[in-house]
Short mmCIF file of C-alpha atoms and ligand atoms in Angstrom, two decimals:
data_model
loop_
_atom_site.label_atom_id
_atom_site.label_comp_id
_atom_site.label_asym_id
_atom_site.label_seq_id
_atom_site.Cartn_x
_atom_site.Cartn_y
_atom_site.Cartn_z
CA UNK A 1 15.39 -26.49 5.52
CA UNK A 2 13.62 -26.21 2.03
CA UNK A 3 11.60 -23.20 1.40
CA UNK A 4 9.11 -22.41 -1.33
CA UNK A 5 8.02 -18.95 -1.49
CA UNK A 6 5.10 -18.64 -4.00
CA UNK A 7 5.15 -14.27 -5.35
CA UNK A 8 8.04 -11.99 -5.86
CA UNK A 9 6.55 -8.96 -4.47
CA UNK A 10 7.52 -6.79 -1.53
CA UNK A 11 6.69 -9.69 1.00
CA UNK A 12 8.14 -12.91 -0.85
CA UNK A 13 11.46 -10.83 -1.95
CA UNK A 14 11.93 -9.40 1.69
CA UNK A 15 11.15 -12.39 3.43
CA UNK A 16 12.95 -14.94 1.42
CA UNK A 17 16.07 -12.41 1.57
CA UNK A 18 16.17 -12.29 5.53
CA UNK A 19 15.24 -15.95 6.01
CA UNK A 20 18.76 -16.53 3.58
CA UNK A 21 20.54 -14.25 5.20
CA UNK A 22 19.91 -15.27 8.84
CA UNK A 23 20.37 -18.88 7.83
CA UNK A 24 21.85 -19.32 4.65
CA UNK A 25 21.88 -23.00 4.89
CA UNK A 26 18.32 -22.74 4.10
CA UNK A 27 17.45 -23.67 0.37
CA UNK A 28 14.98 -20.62 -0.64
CA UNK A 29 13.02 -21.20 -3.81
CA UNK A 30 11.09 -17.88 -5.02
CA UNK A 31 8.50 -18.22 -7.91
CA UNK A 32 6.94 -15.51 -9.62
CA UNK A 33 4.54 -15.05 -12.26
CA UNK A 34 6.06 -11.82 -14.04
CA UNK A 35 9.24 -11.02 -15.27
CA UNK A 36 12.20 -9.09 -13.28
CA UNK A 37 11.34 -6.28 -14.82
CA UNK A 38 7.61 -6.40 -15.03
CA UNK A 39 5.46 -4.64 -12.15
CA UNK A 40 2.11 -3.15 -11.84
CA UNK A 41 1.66 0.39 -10.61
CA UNK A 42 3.99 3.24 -10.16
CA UNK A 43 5.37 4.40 -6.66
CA UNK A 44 4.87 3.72 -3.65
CA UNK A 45 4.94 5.30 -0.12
CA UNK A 46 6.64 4.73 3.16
CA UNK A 47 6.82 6.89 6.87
CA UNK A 48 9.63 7.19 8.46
CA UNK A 49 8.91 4.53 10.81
CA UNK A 50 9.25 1.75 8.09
CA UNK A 51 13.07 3.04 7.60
CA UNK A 52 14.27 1.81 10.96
CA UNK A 53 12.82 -1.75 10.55
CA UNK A 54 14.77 -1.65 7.12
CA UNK A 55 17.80 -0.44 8.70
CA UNK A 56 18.12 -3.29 11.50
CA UNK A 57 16.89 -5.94 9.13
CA UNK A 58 19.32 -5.32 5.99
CA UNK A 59 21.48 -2.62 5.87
CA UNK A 60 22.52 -2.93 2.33
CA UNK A 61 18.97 -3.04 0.68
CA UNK A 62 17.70 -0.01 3.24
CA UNK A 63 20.83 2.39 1.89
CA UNK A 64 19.87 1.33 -1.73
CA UNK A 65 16.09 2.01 -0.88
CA UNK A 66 16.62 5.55 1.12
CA UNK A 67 19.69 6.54 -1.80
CA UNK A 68 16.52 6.24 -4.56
CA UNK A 69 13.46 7.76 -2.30
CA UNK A 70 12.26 10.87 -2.66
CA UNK A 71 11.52 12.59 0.71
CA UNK A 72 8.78 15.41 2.23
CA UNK A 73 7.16 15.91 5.06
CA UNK A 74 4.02 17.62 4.63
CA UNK A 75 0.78 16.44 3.54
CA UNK A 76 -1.40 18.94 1.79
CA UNK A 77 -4.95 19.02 0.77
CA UNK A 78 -6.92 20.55 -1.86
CA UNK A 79 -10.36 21.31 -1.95
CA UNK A 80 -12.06 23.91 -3.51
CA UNK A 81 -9.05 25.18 -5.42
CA UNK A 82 -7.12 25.89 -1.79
CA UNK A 83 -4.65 24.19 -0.90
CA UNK A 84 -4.09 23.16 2.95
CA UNK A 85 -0.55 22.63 3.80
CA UNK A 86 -0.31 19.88 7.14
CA UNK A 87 3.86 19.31 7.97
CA UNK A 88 5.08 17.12 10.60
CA UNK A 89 4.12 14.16 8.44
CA UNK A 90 7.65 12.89 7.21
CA UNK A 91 7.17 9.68 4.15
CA UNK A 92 9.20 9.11 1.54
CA UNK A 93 8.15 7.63 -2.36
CA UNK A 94 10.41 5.32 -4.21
CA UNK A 95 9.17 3.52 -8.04
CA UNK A 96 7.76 0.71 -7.20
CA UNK A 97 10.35 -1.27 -10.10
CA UNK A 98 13.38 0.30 -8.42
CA UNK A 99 11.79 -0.70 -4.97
CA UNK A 100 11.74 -4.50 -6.10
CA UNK A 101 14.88 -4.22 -8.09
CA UNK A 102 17.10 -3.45 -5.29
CA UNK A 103 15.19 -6.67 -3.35
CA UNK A 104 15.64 -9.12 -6.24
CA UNK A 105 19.69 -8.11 -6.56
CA UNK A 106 19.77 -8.49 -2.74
CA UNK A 107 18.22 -11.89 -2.62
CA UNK A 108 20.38 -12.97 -5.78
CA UNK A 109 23.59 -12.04 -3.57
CA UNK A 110 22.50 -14.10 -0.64
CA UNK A 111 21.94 -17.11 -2.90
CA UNK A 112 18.11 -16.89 -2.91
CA UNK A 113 17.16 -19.65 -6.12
CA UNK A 114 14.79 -16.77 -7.74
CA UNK A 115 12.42 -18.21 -10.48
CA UNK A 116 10.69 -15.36 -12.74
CA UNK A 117 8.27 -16.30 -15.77
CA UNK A 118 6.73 -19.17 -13.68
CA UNK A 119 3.32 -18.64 -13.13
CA UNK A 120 1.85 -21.43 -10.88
CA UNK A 121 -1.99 -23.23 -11.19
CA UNK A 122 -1.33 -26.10 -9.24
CA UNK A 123 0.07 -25.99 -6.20
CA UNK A 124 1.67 -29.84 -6.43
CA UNK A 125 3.71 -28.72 -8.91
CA UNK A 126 6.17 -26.80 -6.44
CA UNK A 127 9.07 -28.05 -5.70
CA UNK A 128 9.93 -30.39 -2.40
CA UNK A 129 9.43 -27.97 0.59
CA UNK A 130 9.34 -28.33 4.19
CA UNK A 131 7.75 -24.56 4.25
CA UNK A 132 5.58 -23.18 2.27
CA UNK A 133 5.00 -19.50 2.09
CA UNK A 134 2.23 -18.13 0.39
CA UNK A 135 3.04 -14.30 -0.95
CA UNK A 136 0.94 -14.40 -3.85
CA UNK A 137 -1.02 -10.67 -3.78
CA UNK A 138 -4.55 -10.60 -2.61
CA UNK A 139 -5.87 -13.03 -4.88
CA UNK A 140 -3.37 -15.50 -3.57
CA UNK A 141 -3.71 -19.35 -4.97
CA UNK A 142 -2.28 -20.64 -2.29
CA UNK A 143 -4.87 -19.06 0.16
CA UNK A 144 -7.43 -20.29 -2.42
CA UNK A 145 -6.20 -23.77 -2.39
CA UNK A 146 -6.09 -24.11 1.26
CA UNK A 147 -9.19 -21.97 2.00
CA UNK A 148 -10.46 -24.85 4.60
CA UNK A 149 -7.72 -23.90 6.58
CA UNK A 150 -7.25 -20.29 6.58
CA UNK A 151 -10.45 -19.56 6.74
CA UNK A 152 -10.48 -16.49 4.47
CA UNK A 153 -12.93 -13.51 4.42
CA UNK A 154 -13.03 -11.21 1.51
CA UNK A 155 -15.06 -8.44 1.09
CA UNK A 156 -14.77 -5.29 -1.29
CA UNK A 157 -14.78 -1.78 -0.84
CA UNK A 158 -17.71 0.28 -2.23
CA UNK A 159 -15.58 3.52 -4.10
CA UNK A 160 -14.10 2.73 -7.42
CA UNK A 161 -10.14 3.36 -7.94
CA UNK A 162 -7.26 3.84 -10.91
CA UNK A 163 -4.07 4.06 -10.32
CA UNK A 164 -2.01 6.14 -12.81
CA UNK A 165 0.80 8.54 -13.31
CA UNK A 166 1.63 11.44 -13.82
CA UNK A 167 4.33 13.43 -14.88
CA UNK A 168 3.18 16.57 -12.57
CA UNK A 169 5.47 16.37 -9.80
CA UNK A 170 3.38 16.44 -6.47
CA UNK A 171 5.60 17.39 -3.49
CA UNK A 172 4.46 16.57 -0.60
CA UNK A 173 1.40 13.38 -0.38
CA UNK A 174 -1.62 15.72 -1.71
CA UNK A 175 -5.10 14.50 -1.57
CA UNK A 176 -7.28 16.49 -4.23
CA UNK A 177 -10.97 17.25 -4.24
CA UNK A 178 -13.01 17.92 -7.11
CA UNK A 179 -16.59 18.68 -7.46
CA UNK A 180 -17.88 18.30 -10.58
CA UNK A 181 -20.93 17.86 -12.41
CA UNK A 182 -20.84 14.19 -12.51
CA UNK A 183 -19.93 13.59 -8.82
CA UNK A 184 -17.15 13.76 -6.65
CA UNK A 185 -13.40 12.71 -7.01
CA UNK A 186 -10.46 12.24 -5.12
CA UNK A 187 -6.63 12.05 -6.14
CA UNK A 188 -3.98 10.69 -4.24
CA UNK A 189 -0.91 11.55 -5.71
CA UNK A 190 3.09 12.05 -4.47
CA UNK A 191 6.38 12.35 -6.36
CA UNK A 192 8.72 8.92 -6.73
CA UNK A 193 11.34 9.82 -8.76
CA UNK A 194 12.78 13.02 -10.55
CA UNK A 195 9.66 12.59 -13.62
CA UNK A 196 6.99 10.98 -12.10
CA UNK A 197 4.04 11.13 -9.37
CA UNK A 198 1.23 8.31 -8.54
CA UNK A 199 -1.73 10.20 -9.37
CA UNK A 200 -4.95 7.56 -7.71
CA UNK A 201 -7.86 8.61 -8.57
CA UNK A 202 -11.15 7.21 -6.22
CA UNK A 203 -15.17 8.30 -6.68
CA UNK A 204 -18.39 6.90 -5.69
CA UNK A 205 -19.62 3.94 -8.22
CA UNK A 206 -22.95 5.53 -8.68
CA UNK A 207 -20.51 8.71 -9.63
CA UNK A 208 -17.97 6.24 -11.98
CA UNK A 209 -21.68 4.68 -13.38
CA UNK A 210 -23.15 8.46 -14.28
CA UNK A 211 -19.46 9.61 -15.98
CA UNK A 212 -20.02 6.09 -18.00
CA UNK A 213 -16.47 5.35 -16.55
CA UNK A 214 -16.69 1.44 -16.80
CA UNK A 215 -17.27 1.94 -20.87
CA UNK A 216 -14.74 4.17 -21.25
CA UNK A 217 -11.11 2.33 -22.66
CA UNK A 218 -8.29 3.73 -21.29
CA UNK A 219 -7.03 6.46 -22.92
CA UNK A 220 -10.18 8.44 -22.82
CA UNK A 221 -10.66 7.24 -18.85
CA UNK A 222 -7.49 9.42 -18.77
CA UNK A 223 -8.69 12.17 -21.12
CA UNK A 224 -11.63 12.81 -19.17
CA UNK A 225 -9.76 12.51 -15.52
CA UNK A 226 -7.36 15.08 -17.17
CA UNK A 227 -10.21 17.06 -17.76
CA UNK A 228 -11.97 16.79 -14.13
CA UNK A 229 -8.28 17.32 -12.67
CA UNK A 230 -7.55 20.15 -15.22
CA UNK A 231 -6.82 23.04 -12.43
CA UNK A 232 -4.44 20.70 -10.81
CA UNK A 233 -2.57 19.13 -13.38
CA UNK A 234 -1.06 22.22 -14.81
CA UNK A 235 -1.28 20.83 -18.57
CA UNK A 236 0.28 17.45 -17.33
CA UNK A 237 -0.77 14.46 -18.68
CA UNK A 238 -2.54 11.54 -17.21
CA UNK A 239 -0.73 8.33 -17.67
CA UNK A 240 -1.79 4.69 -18.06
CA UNK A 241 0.57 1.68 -18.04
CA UNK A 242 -0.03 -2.44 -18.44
CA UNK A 243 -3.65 -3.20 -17.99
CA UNK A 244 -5.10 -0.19 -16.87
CA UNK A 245 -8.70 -0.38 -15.17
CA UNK A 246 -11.26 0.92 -12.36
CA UNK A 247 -11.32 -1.71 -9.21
CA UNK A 248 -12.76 -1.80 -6.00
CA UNK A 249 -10.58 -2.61 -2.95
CA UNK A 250 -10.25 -5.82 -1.44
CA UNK A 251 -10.02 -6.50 1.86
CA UNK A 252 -8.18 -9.36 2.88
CA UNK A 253 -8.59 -11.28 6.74
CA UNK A 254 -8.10 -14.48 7.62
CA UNK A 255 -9.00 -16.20 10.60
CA UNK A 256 -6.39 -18.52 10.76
CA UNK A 257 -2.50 -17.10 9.57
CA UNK A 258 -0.80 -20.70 8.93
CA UNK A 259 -1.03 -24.42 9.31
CA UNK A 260 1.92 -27.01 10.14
CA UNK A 261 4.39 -26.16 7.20
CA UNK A 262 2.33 -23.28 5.30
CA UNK A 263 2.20 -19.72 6.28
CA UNK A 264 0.71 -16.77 4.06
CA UNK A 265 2.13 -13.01 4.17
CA UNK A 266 1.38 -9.64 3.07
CA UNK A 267 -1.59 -8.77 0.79
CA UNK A 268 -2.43 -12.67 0.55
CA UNK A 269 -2.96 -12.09 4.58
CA UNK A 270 -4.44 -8.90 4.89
CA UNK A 271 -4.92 -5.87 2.85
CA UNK A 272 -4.63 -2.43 4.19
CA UNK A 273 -6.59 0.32 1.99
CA UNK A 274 -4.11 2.45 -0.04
CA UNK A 275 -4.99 5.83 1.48
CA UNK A 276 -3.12 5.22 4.38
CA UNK A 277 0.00 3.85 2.13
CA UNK A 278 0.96 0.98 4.38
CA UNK A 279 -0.02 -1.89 2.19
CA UNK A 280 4.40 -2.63 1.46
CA UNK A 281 5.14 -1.51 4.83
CA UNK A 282 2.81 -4.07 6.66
CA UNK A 283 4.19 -6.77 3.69
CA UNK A 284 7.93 -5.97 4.85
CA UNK A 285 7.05 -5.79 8.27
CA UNK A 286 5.45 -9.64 8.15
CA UNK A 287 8.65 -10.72 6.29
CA UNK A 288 10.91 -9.51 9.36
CA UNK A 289 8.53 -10.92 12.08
CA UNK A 290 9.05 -14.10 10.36
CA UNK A 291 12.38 -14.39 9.93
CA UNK A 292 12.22 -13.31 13.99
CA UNK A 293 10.07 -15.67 14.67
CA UNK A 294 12.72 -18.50 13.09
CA UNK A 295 15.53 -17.15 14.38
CA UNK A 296 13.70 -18.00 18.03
CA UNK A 297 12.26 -21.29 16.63
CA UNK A 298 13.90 -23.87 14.48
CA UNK A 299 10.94 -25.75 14.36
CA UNK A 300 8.17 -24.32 12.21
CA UNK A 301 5.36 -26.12 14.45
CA UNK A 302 6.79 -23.67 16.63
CA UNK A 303 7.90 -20.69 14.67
CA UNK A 304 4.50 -20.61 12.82
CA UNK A 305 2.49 -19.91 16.25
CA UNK A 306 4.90 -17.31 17.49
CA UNK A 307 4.55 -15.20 14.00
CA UNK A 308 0.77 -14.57 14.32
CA UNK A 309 1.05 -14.18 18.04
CA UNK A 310 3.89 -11.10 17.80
CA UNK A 311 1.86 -9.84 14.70
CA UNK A 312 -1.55 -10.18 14.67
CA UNK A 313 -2.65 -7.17 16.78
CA UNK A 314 -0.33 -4.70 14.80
CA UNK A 315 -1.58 -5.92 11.75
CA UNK A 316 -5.55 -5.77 12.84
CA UNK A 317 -5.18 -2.21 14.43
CA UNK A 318 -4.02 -0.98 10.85
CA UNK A 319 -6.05 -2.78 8.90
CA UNK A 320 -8.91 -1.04 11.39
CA UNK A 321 -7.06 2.44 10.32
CA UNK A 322 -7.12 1.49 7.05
CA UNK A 323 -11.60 0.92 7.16
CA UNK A 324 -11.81 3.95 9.08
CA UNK A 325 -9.97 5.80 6.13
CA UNK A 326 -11.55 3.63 3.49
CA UNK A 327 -15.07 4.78 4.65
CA UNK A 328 -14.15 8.24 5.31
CA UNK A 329 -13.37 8.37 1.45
CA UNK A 330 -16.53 6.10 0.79
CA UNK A 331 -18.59 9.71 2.26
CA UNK A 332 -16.24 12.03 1.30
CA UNK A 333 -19.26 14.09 -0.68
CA UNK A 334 -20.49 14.75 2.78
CA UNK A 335 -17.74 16.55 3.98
CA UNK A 336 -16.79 18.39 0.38
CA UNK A 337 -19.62 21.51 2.20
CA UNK A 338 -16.95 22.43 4.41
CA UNK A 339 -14.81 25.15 4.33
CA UNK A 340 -10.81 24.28 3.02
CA UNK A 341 -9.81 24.30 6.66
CA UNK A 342 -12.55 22.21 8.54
CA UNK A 343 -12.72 19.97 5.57
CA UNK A 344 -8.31 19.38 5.86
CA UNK A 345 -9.14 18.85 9.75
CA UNK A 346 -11.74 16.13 8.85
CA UNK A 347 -9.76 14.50 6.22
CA UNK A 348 -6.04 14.33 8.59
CA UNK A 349 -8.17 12.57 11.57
CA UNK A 350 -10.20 10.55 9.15
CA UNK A 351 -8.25 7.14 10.12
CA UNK A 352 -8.81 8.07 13.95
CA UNK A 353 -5.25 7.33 14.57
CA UNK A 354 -4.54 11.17 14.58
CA UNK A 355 -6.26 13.36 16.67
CA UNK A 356 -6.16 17.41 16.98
CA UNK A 357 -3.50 17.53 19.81
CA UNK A 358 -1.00 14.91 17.70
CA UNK A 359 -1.63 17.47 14.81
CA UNK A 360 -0.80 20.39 17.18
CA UNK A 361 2.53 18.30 17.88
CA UNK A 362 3.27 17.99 13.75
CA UNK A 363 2.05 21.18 12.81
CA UNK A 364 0.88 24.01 15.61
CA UNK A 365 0.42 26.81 12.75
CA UNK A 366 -2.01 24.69 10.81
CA UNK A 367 -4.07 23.77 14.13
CA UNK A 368 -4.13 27.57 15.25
CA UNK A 369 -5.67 28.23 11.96
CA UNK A 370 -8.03 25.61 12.19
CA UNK A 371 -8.77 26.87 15.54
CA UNK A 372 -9.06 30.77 14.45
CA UNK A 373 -11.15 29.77 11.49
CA UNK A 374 -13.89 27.54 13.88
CA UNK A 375 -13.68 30.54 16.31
CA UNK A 376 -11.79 28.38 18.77
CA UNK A 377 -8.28 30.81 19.07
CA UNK A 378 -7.48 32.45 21.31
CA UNK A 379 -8.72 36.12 21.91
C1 FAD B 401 -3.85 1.50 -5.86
C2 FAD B 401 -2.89 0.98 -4.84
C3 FAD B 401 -1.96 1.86 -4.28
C4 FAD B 401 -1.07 1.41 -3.33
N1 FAD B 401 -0.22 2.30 -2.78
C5 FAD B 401 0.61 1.89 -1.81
C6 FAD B 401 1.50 2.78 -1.19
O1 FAD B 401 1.56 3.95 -1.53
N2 FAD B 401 2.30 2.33 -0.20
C7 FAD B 401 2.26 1.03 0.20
O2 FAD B 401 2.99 0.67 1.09
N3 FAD B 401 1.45 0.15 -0.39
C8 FAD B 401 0.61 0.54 -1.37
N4 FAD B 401 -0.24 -0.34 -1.95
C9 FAD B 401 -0.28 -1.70 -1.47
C10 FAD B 401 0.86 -2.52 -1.98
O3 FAD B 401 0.94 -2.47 -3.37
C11 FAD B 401 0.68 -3.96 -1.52
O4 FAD B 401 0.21 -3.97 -0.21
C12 FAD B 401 2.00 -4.69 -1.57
O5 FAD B 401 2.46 -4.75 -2.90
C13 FAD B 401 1.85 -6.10 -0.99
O6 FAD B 401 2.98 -6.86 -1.27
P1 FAD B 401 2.85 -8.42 -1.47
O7 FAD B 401 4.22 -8.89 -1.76
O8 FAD B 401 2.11 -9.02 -0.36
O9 FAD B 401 1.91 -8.63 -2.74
P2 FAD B 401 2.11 -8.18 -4.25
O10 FAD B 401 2.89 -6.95 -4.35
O11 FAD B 401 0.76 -8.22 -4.85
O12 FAD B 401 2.99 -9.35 -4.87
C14 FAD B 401 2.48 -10.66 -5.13
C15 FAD B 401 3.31 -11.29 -6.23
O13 FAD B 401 2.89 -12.64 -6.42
C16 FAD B 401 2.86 -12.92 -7.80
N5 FAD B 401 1.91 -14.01 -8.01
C17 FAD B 401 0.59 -14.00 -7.69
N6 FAD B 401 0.02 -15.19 -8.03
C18 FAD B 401 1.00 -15.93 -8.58
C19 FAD B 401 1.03 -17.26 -9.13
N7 FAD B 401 -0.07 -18.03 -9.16
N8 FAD B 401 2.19 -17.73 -9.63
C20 FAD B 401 3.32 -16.96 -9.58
N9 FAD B 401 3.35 -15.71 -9.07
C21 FAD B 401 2.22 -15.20 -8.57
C22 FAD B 401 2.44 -11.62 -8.43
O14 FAD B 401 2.82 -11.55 -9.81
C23 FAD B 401 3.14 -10.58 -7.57
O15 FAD B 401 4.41 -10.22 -8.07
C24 FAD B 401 -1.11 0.05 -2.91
C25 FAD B 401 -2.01 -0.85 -3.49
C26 FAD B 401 -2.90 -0.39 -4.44
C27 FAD B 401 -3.86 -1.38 -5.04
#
C-alpha cells in the first residue's frame, strides 16, 4: 500500500510512523513545507492522559518525549496581583522542535520516505498513492481542494491571540489577568525546557483595536505586552520568533472525515482552542485511531468508516470543551469583578468538563477556601 501524507506536524509524523511500524510493507511518503528544523511556536502542553496512548503506541518515541518534558501539577491563577494555586492537575510541556524532532528520527528509523522543503500547490503533483492523508494544519490544501466532499465549516474566534516566549520560567500552567487602562488581557504561559516558557497572550479586539495593537510591528507589540505584564514578568523579556503576529482562532469541523482513498487528520479536521492545550493531543490521538482502524481493516473502503466512527464523538465532546473555554475567555472582563478566589473557581470550571466536586477530588484545600471565602464552610 502507497501512502502520501501531505504535513509534517504532530499528526502526519505520528501517523505515518505507526502506520510504518504496524505494517512496514507500506510505502509512506511524508511532505512538508518547512525544513526539519523549522517550526512555529514554542512549547507545547500535554495531561497525563496523553502519556499512556504514547506509551502503548511507540515506546521508543514516548521515553524520548517524557525524558525531555518538563512536569507540574498545579495550575495557578493570577488576578489582581494574587495568585491562586489549583493542584491535582498533572501536564507536562516539552519545545515544540524537540517534540517533532524525536517524531521525524522515529519515522526515519522505521523507513518512513520523509520529504522536507516541499511545499505543495497542486495536489496532482503527489506522488502515486492509494491513500491520501491530508495533515496539512488548519488551513489544509487538501481540505481546500476537496471541499465538495468534506464539507468544511470554518468559523473564527472573536479574542485576538500571540503566541510568544519567554524566558520567565512559569511553573505550573498559570493563566494571568491584567486590568489595564486599555482593556483586559490574559496570559497563558508554562515552562518547556530549562530557559523557556510559552507566554500567550489573548484580549478582546475592540481592546487589541484601542492599544493600536494591529499597527504595532513586533518588537514594540512585545515592548508594550512587557509593559502590561510588568508585575509578572519579573524584568523578563517578551520574546518573538519567525513571523510573529495577532490572530484569531480558527475553528475547524467538517461534516464529512474522508472519502474512498482520502482521509484528513488533526488541525486540518478539527481545531480545539489552545486554552485547553489539547490541540497535539487530539492530532496524536487521530494518528493512533488510524493506524487502529488499519490494523482491523486492510481495506481503506473499510478502514476509512471505522476511523470516524471510533473517533468522532471524542473528538466533538472536546472540541465542545474547547468553545465553552474559548467563550469563557471571549467574557473574561465580566468575571475580572470577582474576588481572586471566586474568579479561580469560575475560570477552573470554565470548559464545564470540571465541576466543584472533581476539584474537591484534585485539590480539597483550594475548594475549602473557595467555600470559606463564599461563606459556604463549614461552621
Ligand atoms: C497559540 C497556540 C497554542 C497552542 N498550544 C497548544 C498546546 O499547548 N498543546 C497542544 O496540544 N496544542 C496546542 N496548540 C495546537 C497545536 O499546535 C495543533 O493542534 C497541532 O500542531 C496540530 O497538529 P497537526 O499536525 O494537525 O497540524 P500542524 O502542527 O499545523 O502541522 C501541519 C504541517 O503541515 C505543513 N503544511 C501545511 N500546508 C502544506 C503544504 N501545502 N505543503 C507542504 N506542507 C504543508 C505545515 O508546514 C505543518 O508543518 C496550540 C495552537 C496554537 C495556535
Amino acid at each position: 500500500m502507497r501512502i502520501t501524507i501531505l504535513g509534517g506536524g504532530p499528526a502526519g509524523l505520528y501517523g505515518a510512523l505507526l502506520m510504518k511500524r504496524l505494517d512496514p510493507s507500506r510505502q509512506i511518503t511524508l511532505i512538508e513545507r518547512d525544513g526539519p528544523d523549522d517550526t512555529f511556536g514554542w512549547g507545547i502542553v500535554f495531561s497525563d492522559q496523553t502519556f499512556d496512548y504514547l506509551r502503548e503506541s511507540d515506546p521508543p518515541s514516548y521515553e524520548a518525549i517524557t525524558a525531555a518534558c518538563e512536569k507540574w501539577d498545579n495550575v495557578d491563577v493570577v488576578h489582581r496581583g494574587e495568585r491562586i494555586t489549583v493542584r491535582g492537575n498533572c501536564f507536562s510541556g516539552i519545545a515544540r522542535i524537540r517534540f517533532l524532532r524525536v517524531l521525524q528520527d522515529r519515522c526515519r528509523e522505521v523507513g518512513v520516505d520523509l520529504q522536507f522543503h516541499h511545499p505543495v500547490t497542486d495536489l496532482t503533483t503527489l506522488p502515486p498513492h492509494d491513500l491520501l492523508v491530508g495533515a496539512d494544519g488548519a488551513n489544509s490544501l487538501v481540505r481546500r481542494v476537496h471541499e465538495r466532499l468534506f464539507e468544511p465549516t470554518l468559523d473564527y474566534g472573536r479574542n485576538k491571540y500571540i503566541w510568544l516566549g519567554t524566558p520567565k520560567l512559569f511553573h505550573g500552567l498559570t493563566l494571568t489577568f491584567v486590568e489595564h487602562p486599555t482593556g483586559v488581557y490574559a496570559a497563558h504561559s508554562y515552562k518547556f525546557d530549562k530557559h523557556t516558557s510559552t507566554f500567550i497572550v489573548e484580549c478582546s479586539e475592540s481592546t487589541w483595536r484601542t492599544a493600536a495593537l494591529g499597527e504595532m510591528p513586533p518588537a514594540r507589540t512585545a515592548a508594550f505586552l512587557e509593559e502590561v505584564f510588568h508585575d509578572h514578568l519579573d524584568g523578563h523579556p517578551l520574546l518573538t520568533k519567525n513571523f510573529v503576529k495577532w490572530l484569531n482562532f480558527p475553528l475547524v469541523r467538517n461534516r464529512r472525515w474522508h472519502g474512498e482513498r482520502i482521509v484528513l487528520l488533526g488541525d486540518a479536521l478539527h481545531t480545539a482552542h489552545f486554552s485547553i492545550g489539547s490541540g497535539t493531543k487530539l492530532a496524536l490521538e487521530d494518528a493512533i485511531m488510524l493506524a487502529r482502524a488499519f490494523g482491523t481493516e486492510s481495506d481503506a473502503a473499510a478502514a476509512l468508516p471505522l476511523f470516524e466512527a471510533s473517533r468522532r464523538p471524542r473528538v466533538e465532546q472536546y472540541q465542545q470543551a474547547a468553545m465553552d473555554s474559548l467563550k469563557w475567555f471571549e467574557e473574561m472582563a465580566d468575571y475580572v469583578h470577582l474576588g481572586p478566589l471566586p474568579f479561580a473557581l469560575e475560570a477552573m470550571t470554565r470548559s464545564k468538563r470540571v465541576d466543584v466536586e472533581k476539584l474537591r477530588q484534585r485539590d480539597p484545600e483550594f475548594v475549602a477556601a473557595w467555600e470559606r471565602s463564599a461563606g459556604l464552610g463549614k461552621e
